[in-house]
Tab-separated table of C-alpha atoms in Angstrom:
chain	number	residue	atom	x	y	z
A	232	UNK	CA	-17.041	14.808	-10.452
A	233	UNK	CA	-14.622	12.081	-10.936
A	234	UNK	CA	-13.272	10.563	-7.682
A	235	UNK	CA	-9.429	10.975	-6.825
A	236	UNK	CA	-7.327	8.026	-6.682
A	237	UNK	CA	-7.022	8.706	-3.092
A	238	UNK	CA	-10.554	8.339	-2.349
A	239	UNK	CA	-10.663	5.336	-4.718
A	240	UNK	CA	-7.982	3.738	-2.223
A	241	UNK	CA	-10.218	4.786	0.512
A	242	UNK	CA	-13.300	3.396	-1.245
A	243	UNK	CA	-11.558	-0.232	-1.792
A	244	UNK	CA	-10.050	-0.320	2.073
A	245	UNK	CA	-13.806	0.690	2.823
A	246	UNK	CA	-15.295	-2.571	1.576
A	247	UNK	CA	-12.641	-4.881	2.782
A	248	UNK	CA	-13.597	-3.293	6.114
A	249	UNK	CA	-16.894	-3.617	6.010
A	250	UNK	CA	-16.821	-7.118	4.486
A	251	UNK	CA	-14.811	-7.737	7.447
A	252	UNK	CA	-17.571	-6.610	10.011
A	253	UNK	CA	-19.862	-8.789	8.068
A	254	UNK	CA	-17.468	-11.795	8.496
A	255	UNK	CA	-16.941	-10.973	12.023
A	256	UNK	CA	-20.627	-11.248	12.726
A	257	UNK	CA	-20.961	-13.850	10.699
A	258	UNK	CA	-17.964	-16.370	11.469
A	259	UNK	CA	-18.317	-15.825	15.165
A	260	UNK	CA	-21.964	-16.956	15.689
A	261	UNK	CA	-22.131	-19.852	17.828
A	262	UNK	CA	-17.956	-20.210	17.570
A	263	UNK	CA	-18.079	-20.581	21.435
A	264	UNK	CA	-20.879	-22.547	23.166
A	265	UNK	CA	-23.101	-20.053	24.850
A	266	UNK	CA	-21.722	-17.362	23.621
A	267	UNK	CA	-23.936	-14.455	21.624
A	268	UNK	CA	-22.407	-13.288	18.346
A	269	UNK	CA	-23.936	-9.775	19.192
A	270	UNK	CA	-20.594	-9.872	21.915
A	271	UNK	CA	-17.874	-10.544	19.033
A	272	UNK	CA	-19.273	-7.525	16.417
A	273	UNK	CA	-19.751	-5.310	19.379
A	274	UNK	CA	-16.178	-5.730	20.332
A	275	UNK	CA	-15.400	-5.762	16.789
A	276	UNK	CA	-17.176	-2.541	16.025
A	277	UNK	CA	-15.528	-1.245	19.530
A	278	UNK	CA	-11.963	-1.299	17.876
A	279	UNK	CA	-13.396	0.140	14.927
A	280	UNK	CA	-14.281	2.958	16.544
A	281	UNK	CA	-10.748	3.372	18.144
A	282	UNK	CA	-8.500	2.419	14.949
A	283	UNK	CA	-10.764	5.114	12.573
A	284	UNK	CA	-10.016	8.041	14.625
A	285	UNK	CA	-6.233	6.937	15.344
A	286	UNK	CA	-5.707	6.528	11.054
A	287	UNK	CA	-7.339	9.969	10.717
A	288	UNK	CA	-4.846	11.416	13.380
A	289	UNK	CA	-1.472	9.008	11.745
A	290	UNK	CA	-2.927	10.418	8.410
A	291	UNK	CA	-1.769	14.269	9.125
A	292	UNK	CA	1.843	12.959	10.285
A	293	UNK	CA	4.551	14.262	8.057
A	294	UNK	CA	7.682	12.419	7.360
A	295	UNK	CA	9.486	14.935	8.917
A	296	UNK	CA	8.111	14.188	11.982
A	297	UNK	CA	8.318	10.143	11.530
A	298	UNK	CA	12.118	11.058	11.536
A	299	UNK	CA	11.634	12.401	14.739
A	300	UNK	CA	9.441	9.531	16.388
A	301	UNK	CA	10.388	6.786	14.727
A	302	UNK	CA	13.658	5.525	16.720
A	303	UNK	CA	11.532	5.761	20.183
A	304	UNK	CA	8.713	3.545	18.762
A	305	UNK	CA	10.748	0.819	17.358
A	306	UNK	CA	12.945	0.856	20.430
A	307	UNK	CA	9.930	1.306	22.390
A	308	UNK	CA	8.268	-1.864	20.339
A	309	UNK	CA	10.852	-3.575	21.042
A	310	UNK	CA	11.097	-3.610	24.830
A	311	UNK	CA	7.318	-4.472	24.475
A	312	UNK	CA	8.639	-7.270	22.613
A	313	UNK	CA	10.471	-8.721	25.377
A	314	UNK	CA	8.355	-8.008	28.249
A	315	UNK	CA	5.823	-9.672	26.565
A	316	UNK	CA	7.977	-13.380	26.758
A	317	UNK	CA	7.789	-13.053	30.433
A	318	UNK	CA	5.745	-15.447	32.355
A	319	UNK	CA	3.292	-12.972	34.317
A	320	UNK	CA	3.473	-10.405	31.974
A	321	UNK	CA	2.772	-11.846	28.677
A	322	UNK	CA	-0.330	-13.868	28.202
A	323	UNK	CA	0.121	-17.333	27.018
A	324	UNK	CA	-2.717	-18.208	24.377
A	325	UNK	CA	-2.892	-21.773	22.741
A	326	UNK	CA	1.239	-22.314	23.759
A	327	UNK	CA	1.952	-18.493	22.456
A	328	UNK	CA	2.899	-15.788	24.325
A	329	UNK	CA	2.255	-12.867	22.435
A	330	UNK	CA	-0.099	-10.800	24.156
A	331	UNK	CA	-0.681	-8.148	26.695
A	332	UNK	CA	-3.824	-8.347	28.778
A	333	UNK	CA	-5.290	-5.848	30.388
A	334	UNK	CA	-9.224	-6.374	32.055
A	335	UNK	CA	-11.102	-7.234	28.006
A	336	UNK	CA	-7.821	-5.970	25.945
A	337	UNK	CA	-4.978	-7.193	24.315
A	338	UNK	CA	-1.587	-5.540	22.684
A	339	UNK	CA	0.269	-7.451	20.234
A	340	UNK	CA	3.599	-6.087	19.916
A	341	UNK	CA	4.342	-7.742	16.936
A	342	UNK	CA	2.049	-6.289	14.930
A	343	UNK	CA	2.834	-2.959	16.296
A	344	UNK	CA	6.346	-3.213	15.053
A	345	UNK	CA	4.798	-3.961	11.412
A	346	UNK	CA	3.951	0.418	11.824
A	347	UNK	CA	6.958	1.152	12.943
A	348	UNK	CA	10.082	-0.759	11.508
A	349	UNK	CA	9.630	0.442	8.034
A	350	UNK	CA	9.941	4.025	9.316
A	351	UNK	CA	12.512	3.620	11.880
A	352	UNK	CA	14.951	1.324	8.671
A	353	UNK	CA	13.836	4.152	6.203
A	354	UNK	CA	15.620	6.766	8.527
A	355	UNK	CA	18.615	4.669	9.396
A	356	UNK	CA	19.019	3.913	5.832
A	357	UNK	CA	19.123	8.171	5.075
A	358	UNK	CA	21.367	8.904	7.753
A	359	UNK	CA	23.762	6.399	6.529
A	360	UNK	CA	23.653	7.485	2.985
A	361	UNK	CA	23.743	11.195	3.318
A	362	UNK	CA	26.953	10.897	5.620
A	363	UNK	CA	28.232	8.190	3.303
A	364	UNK	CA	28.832	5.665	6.345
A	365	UNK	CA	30.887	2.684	5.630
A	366	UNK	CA	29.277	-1.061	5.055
A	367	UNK	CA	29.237	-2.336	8.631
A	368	UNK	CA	28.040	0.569	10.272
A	369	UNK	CA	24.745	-0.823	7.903
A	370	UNK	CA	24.997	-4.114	9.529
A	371	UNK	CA	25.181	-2.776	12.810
A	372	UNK	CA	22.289	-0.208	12.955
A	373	UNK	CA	20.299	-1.768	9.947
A	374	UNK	CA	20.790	-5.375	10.081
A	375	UNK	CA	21.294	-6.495	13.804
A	376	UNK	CA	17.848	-4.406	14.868
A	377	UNK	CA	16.046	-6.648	12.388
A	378	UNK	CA	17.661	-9.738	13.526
A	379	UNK	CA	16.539	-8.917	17.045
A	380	UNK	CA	13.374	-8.482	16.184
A	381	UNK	CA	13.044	-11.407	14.120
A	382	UNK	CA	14.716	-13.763	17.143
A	383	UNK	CA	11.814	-12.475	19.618
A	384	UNK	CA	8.737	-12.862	17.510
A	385	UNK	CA	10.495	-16.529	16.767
A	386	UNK	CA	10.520	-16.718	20.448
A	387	UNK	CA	6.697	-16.312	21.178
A	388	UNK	CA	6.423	-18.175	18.721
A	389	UNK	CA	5.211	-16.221	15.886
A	390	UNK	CA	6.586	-17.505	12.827
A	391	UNK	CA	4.430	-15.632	10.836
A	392	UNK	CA	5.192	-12.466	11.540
A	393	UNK	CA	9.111	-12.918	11.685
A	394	UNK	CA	9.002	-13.836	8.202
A	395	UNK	CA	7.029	-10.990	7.514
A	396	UNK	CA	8.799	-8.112	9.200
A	397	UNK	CA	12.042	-9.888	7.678
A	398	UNK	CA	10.271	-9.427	4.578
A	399	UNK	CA	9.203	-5.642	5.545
A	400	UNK	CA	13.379	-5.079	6.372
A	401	UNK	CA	14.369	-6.228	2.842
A	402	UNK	CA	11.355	-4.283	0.807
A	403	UNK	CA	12.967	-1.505	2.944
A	404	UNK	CA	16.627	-2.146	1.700
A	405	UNK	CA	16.074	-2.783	-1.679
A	406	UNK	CA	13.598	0.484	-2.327
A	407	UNK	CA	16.134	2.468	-0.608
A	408	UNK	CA	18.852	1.503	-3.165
A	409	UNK	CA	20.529	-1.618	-1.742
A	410	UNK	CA	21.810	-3.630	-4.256
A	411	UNK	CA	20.182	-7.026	-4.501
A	412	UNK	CA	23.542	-8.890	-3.955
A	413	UNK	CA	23.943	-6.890	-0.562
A	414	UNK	CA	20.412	-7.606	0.600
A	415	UNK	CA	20.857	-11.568	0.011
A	416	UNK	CA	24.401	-11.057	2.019
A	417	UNK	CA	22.291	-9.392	4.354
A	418	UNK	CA	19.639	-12.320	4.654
A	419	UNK	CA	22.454	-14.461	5.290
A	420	UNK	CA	23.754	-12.256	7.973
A	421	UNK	CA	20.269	-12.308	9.309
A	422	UNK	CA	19.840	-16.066	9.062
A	423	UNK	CA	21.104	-17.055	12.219
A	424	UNK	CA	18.016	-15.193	14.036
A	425	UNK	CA	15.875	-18.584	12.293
A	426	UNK	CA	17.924	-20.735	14.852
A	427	UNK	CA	14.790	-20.119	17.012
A	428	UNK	CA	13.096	-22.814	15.321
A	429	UNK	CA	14.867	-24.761	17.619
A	430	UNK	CA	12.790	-24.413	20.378
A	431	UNK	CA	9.326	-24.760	18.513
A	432	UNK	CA	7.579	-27.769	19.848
A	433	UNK	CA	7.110	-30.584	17.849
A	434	UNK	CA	3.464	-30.159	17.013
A	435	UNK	CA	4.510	-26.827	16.068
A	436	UNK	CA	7.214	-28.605	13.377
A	437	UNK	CA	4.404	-30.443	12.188
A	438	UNK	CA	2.539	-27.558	11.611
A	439	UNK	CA	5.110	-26.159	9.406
A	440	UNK	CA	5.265	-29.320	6.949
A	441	UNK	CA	1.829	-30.980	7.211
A	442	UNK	CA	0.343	-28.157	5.044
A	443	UNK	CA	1.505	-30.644	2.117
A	444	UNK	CA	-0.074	-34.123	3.221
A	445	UNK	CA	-3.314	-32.530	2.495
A	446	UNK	CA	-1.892	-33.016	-1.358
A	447	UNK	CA	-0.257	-36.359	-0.853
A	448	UNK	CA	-1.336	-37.766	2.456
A	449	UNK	CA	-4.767	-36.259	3.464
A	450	UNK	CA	-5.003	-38.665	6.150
A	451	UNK	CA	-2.034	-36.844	8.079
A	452	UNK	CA	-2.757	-33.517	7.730
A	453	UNK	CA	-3.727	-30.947	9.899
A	454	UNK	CA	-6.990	-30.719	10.771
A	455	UNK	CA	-7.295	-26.904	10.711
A	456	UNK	CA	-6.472	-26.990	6.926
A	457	UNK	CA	-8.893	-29.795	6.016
A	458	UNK	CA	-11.671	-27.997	7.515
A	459	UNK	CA	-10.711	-24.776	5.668
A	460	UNK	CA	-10.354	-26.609	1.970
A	461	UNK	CA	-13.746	-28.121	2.960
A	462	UNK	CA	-15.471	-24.778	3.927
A	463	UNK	CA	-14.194	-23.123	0.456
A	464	UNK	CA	-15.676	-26.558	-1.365
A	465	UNK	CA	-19.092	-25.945	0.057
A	466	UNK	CA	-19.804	-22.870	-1.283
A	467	UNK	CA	-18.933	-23.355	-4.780
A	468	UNK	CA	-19.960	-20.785	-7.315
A	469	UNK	CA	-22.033	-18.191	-4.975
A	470	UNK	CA	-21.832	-19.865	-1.666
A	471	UNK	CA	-24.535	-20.632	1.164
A	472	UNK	CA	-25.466	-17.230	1.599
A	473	UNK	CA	-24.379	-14.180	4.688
A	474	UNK	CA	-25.234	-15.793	8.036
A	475	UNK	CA	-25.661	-19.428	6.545
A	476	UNK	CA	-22.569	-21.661	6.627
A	477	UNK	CA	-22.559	-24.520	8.658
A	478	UNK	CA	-18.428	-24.660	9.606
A	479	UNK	CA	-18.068	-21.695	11.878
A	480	UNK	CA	-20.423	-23.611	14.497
A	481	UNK	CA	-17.043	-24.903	16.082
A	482	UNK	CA	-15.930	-27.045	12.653
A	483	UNK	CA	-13.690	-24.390	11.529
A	484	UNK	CA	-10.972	-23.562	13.987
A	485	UNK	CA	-10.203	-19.466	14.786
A	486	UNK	CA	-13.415	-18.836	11.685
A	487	UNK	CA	-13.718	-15.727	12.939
A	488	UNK	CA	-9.617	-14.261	12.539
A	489	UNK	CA	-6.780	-16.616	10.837
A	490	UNK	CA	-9.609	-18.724	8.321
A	491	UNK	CA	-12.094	-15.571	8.022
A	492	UNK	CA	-11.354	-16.307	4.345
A	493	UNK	CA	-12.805	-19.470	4.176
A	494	UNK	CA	-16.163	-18.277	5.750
A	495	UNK	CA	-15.982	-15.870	3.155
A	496	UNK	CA	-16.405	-18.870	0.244
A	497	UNK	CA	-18.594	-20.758	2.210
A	498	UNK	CA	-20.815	-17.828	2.648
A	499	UNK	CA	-20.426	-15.791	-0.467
A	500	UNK	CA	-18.761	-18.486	-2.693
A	501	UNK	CA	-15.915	-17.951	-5.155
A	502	UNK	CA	-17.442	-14.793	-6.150
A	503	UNK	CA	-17.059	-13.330	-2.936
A	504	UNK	CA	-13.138	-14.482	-2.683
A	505	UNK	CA	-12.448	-13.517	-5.817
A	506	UNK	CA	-14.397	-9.610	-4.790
A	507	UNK	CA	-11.800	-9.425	-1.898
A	508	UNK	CA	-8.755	-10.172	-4.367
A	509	UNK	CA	-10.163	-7.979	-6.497
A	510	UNK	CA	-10.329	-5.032	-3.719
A	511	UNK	CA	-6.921	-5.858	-2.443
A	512	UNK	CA	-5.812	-5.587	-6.064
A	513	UNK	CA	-7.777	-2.215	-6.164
A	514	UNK	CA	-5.809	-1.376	-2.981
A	515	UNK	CA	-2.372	-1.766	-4.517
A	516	UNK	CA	-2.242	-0.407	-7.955
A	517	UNK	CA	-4.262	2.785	-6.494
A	518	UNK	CA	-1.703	3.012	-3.736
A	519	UNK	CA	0.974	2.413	-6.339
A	520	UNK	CA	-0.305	5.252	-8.326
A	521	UNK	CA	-0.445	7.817	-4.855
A	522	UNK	CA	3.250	6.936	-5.121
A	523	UNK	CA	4.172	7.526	-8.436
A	524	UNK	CA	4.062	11.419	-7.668
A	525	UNK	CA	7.166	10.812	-5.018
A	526	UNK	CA	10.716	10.237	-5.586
A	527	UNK	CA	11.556	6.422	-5.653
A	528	UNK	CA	14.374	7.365	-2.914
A	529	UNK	CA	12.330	9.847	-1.408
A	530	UNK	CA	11.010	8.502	2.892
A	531	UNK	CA	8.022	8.986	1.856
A	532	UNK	CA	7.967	6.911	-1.480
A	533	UNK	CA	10.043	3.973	0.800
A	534	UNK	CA	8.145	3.719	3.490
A	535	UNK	CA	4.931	4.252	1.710
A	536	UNK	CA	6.039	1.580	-0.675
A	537	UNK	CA	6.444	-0.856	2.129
A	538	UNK	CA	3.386	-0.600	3.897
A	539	UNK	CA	1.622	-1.314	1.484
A	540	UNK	CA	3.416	-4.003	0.567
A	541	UNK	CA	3.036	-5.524	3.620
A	542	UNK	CA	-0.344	-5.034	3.924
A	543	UNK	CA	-1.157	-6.527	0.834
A	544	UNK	CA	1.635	-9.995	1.541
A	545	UNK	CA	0.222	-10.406	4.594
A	546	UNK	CA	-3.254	-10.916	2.771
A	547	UNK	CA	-1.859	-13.046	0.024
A	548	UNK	CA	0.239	-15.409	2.714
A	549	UNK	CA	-2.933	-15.731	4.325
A	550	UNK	CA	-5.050	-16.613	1.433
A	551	UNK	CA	-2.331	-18.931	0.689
A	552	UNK	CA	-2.332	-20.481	3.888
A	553	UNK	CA	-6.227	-21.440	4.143
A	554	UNK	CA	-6.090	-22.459	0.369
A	555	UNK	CA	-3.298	-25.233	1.900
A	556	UNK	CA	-0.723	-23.604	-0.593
A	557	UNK	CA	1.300	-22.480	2.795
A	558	UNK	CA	1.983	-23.650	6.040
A	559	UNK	CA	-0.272	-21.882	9.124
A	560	UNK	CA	1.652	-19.535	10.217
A	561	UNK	CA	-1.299	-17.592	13.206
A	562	UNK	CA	-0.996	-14.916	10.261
A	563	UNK	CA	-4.583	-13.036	10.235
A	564	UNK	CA	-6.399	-11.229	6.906
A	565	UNK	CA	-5.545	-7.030	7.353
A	566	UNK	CA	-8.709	-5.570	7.847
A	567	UNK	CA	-11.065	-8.448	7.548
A	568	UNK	CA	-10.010	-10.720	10.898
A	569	UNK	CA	-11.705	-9.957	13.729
A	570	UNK	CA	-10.853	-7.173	15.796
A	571	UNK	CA	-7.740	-6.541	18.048
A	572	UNK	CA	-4.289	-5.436	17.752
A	573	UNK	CA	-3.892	-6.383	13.710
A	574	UNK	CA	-7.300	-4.451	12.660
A	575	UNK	CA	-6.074	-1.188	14.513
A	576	UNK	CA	-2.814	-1.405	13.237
A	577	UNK	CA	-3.646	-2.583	9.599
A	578	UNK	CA	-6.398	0.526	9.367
A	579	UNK	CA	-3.910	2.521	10.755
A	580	UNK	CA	-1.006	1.865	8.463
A	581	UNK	CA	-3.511	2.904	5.994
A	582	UNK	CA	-3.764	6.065	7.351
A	583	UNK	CA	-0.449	6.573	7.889
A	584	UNK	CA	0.188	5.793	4.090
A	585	UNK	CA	-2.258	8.304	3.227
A	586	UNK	CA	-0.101	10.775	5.287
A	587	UNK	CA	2.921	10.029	3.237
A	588	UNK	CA	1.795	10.267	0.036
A	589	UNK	CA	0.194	13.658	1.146
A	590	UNK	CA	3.383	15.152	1.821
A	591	UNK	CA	5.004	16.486	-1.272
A	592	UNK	CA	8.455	16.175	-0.125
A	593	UNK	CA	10.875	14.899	-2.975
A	594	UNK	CA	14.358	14.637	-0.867
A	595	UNK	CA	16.291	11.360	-2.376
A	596	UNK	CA	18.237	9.346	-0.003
A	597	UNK	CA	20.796	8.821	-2.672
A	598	UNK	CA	21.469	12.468	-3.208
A	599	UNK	CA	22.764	13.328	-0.226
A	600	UNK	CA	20.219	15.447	1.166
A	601	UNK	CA	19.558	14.928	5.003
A	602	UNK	CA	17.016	17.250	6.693
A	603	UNK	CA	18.170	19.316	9.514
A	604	UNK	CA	16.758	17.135	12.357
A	605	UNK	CA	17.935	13.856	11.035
A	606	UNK	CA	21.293	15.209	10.509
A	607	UNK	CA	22.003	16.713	14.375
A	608	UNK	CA	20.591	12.968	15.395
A	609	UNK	CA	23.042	11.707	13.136
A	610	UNK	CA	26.137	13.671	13.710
């Protein structure tokens, strides 16, 4: 029996997974003096075991009842959001706040509201179209949330993932019908939320630019992408084999979640990269295809759409950035870093997708057809 497209996407997610657990075991030996790589796949495999069950559960929720939830998680992401800026509350890591700790966890809210912006835009974006609201009520319920969000991840700072769930907002816009002349009036609407570049540090400034003296000044540039070029140079064609490279021992900085891409060349060479492009690649055109079967306007063809989307970005801008083709950014690879808040959430966005493109719902925001719920929230 031929398997379904659904359980090829399953089957390609599987191995970036599981070459993730390999990396994490891998890139973490000996990344902290005295410190036992069984510790790092344990936790690893820990978080595994909670994001597995939690995508099987976010894989049997319908849209209709995303509608439903999906204002009180982004709100609720977003108080998250700020409590985490306040001293006492938020953990400060390498000059970012961006995490919760509690005893040997940590929330990152940022990556939370990756899950649940494209849900909570999606429904906006309905209810404004089936009651045929005028322009700025848009830019007041569609644009200024985004901006908000944007100005506190700047705030932490986390570049990174402003720029992607600015990205996420447009993908949003644009599948739902926006013309692409609105959605660049809308980026320039949005553009004063970038003002929080202001208060990056210097170092941090540096970090955004010196990506490029590696090219034309290699004396200048960061040290973090030196080491990462050099790690993919080692292990030309087939690499120095699982367990084997030499730059995780404390070279390589964060080897084990932001440059877990470069241990992969090092250890399995340019065949192994090129293997996880190929499976990410596998993830999106058999994603693409659960899709086709839904309405382009449909929710569940929009936000299916930009999940994956942003699953599959967030791995290219990271490939990019430890190839030195981007600035670092603290952007981790979906479903190969090690552990935390961005595994559970990337593994369950997966699940989640798989929910949507279960449904068989066919409603088109364009048409004017608002389900009962969403229209007595909207009235």
């Amino acid at each position: 029996m031929q398997p379904t497209v659904r359980q090829l996407h399953l089957a390609f997610v599987g191995v970036l997974v599981g070459v993730g657990v390999l990396m994490a075991f891998s890139a973490s030996m000996s990344s902290k003096p005295g410190v036992s790589s069984a510790g790092y796949i344990f936790r690893h495999l820990g978080c595994l075991a909670l994001a597995i069950p939690a995508a099987a559960v976010a894989s049997r929720i319908t849209p209709e009842t995303w509608r439903r939830i999906a204002p009180w998680a982004f709100f609720g992401t977003c108080l998250l959001l700020v409590l985490v800026l306040i001293p006492g509350i938020g953990a400060r890591v390498n000059g970012a706040r961006r995490w919760f700790r509690v005893g040997g966890f940590s929330l990152q809210p940022s990556e939370l509201m990756k899950l649940v912006l494209p849900p909570y835009l999606a429904v906006v974006l309905e209810q404004q179209r089936a009651l045929k609201r005028p322009f700025r009520s848009d830019v007041v319920r569609l644009l200024v949330p985004l901006g908000v969000v944007a100005v506190l991840s700047i705030l932490e700072p986390d570049l990174g993932s402003a720029v992607l769930l600015l990205t996420t907002g447009g993908i949003v816009l644009w599948t739902g019908g926006w013309p692409l002349k609105r959605i660049a009036g809308a980026a320039l609407l949005c553009s004063p939320s970038l003002l929080g570049l202001l208060f990056l540090k210097p170092y941090q400034r540096q970090r955004l630019t010196g990506f490029v003296d590696v090219w034309t000044a290699p004396e200048r540039a960061p040290y973090q992408i030196k080491q990462s070029l050099l790690t993919l140079g080692v292990g030309g064609w087939f690499g120095e084999g699982l367990g084997k490279g030499w730059q995780k021992l404390s070279f390589l900085p964060e080897a084990n979640t932001d440059f877990v891409f470069s241990v992969v060349g090092e250890e399995v060479g340019l065949v192994g990269t090129l293997g996880v492009v190929g499976a990410w690649l596998g993830v999106y055109l058999t994603g693409m295809r659960m899709l086709s079967t839904r309405h382009p306007r449909s929710l569940p063809a929009i936000v299916g759409f930009t999940w994956l989307t942003m699953l599959v970005s967030q791995a290219a801008l990271n490939i990019c950035v430890v190839t030195a083709l981007a600035p670092p950014k603290g952007v981790s690879h979906p479903l190969l870093s090690y552990g935390g808040t961005s595994l559970l959430v990337s593994i369950v966005i997966v699940g989640a997708f798989v929910g949507m493109t279960r449904d068989e719902s066919t409603e088109a925001l364009d048409e004017g057809a608002l389900p009962e719920t969403s229209r007595s929230r909207a009235a």
